[in-house]
PDB file of C-alpha atoms in Angstrom:
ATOM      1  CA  UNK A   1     -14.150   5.316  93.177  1.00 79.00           C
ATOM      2  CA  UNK A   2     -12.071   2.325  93.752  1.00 82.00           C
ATOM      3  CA  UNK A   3     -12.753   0.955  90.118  1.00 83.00           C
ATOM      4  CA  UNK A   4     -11.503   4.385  89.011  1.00 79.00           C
ATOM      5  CA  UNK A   5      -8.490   4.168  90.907  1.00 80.00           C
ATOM      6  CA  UNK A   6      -7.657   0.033  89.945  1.00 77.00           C
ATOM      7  CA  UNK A   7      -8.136   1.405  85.815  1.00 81.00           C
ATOM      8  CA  UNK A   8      -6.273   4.663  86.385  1.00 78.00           C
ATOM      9  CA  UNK A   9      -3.142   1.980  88.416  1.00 79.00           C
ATOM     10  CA  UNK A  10      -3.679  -1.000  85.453  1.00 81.00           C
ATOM     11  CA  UNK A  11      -3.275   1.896  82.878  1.00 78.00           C
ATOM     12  CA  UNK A  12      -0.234   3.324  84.542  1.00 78.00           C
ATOM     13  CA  UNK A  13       1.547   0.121  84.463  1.00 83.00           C
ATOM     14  CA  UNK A  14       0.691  -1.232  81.111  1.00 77.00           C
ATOM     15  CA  UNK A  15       2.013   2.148  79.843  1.00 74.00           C
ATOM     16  CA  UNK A  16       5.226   1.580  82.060  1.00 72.00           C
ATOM     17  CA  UNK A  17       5.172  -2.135  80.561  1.00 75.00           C
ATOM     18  CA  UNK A  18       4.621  -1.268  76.766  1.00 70.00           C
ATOM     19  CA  UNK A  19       7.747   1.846  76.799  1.00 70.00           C
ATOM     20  CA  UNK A  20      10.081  -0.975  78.525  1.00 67.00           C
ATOM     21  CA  UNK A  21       9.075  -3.159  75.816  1.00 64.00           C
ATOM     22  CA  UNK A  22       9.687  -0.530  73.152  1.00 56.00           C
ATOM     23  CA  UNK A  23      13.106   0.696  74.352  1.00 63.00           C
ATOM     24  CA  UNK A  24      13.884  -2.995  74.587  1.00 64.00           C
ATOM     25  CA  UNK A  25      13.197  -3.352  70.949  1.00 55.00           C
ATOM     26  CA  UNK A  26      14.248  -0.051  69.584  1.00 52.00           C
ATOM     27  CA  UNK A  27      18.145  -1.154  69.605  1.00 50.00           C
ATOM     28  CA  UNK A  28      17.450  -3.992  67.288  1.00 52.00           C
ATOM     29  CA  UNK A  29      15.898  -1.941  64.520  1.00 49.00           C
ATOM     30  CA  UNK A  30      18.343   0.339  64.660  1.00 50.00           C
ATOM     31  CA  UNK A  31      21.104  -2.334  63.917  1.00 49.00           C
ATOM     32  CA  UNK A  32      18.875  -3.344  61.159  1.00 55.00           C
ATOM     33  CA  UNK A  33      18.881  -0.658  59.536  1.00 54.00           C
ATOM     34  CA  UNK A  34      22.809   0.260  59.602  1.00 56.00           C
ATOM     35  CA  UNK A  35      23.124  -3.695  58.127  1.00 59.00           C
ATOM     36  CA  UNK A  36      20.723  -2.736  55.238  1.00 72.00           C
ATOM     37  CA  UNK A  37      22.567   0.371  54.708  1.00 87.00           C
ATOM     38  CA  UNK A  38      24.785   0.324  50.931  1.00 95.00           C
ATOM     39  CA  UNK A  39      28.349  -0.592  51.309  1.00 97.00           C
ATOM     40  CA  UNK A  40      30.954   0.353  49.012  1.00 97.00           C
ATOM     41  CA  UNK A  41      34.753  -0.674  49.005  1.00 97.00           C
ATOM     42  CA  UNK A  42      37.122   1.757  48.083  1.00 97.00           C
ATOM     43  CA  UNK A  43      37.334   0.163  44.441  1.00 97.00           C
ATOM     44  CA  UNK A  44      33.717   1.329  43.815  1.00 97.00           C
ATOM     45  CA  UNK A  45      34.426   4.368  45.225  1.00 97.00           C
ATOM     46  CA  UNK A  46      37.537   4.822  43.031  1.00 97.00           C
ATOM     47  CA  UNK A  47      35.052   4.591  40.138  1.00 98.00           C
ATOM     48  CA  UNK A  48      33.705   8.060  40.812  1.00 97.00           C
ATOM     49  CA  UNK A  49      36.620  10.249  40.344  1.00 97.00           C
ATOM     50  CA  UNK A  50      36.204  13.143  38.341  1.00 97.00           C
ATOM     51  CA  UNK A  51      34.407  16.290  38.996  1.00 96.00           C
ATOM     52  CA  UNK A  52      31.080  15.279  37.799  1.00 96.00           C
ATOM     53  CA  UNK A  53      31.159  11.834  39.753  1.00 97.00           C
ATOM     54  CA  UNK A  54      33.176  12.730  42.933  1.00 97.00           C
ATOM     55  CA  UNK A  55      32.708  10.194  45.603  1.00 97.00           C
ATOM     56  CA  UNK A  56      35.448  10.384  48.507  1.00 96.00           C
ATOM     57  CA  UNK A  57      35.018   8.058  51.878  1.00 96.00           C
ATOM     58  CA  UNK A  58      35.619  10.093  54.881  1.00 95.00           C
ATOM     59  CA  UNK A  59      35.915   7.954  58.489  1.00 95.00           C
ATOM     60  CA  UNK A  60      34.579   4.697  57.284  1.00 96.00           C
ATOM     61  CA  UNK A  61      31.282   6.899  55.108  1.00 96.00           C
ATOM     62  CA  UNK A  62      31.157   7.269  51.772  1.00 97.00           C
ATOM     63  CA  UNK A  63      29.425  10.682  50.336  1.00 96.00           C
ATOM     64  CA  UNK A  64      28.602  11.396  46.621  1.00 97.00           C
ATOM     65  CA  UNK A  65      29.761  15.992  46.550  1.00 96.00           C
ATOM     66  CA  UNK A  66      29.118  15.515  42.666  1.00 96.00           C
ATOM     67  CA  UNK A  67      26.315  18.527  43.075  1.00 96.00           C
ATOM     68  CA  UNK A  68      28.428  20.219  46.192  1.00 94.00           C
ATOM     69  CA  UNK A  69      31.722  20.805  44.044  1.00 93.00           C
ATOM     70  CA  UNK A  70      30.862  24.022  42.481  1.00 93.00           C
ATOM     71  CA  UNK A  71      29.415  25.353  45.785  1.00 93.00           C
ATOM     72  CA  UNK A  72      32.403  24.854  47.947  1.00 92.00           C
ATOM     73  CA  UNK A  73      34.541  28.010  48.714  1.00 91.00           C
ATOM     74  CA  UNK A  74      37.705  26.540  47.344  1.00 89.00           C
ATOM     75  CA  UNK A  75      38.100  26.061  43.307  1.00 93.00           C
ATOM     76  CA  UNK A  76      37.154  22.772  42.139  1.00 94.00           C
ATOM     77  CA  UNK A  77      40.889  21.711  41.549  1.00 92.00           C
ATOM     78  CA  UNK A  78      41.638  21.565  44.977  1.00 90.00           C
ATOM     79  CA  UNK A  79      38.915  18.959  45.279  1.00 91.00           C
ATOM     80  CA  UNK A  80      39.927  16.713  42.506  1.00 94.00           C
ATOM     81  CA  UNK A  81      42.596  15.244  44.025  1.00 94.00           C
ATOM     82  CA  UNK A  82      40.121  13.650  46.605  1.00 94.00           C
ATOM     83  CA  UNK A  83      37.337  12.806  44.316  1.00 96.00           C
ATOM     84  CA  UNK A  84      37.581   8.601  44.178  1.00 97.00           C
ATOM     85  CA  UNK A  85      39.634   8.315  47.132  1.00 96.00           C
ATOM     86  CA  UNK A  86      39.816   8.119  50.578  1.00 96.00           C
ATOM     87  CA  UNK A  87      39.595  11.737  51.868  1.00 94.00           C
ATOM     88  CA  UNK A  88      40.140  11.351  55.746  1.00 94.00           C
ATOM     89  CA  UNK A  89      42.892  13.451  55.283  1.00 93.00           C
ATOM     90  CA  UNK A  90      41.469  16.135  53.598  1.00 90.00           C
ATOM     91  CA  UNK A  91      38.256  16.395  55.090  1.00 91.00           C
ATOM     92  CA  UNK A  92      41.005  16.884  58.993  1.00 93.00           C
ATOM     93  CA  UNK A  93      43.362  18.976  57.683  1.00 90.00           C
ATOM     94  CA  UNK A  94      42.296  21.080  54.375  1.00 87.00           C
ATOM     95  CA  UNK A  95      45.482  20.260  53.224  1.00 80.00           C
ATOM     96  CA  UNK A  96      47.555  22.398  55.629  1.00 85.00           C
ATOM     97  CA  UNK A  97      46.871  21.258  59.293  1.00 88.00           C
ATOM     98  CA  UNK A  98      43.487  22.451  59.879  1.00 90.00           C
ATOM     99  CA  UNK A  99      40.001  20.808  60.396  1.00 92.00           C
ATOM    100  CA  UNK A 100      36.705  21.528  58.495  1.00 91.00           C
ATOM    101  CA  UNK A 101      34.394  23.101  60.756  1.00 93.00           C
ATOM    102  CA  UNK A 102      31.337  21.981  62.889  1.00 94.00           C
ATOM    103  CA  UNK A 103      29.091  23.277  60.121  1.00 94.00           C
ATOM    104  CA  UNK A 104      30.913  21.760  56.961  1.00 92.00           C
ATOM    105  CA  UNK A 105      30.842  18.330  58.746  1.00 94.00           C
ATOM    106  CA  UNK A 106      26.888  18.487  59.076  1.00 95.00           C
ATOM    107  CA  UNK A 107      26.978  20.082  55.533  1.00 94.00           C
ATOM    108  CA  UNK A 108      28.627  16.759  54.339  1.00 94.00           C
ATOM    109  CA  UNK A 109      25.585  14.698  56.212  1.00 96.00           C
ATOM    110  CA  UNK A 110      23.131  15.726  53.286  1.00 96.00           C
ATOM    111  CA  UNK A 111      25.865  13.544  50.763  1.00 96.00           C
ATOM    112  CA  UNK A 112      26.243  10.850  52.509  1.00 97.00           C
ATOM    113  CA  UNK A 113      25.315   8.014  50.312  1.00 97.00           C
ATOM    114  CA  UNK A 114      26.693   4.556  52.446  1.00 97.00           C
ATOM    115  CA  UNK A 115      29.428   3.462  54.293  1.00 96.00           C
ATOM    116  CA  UNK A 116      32.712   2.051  53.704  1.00 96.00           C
ATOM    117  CA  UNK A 117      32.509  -1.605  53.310  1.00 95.00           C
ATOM    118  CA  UNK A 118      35.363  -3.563  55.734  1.00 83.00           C
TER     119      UNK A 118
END
């Protein structure tokens, strides 16, 4: 019984040891990753500015909606304007004051392509 009870103890903490080993590492890879993510400047971006090719960076990310223009509920003209540039200000106020919603910002997740290079 008491051999049971010293492997069932050194297995406890060796699992206690190996997850505060993990979650000391895990914050590290993350930052890894975000440095090996692509960066574009606004230049690059700029090269993408017609319907087809519509980049637009949007709070420091940059998102390709080349294959999301024709689905969005507004014509494709009132997009154009944005395509190449940074849309910040498009993406907050829709042009008259309000904000996309909740669901439009995950929407734009699925296009995200990089981030803005500094």
């Amino acid at each position: 019984m008491k051999k049971f009870v010293y492997s069932v103890f050194i297995a406890f903490w060796a699992s206690v040891t190996t997850i505060a080993i993990l979650n000391g590492v895990a914050p590290e890879a993350s930052a890894d990753i975000e440095s090996a993510e692509s960066a574009y400047t606004l230049a690059e971006v700029a090269e993408h500015d017609t319907l087809d090719d519509c980049w637009m960076a949007i709070e420091g990310q940059v998102y390709d909606f080349s294959d999301y223009i024709e689905q969005h509920p507004t014509p494709p003209a009132v997009l154009e304007p944005w395509c190449g540039k940074e849309a910040t200000e498009g993406m907050r106020t829709k042009g008259y004051g309000r904000d996309h919603s909740d669901r439009a910002w995950q929407m734009a997740k699925a296009y995200r392509v990089g981030r803005l290079a500094d």
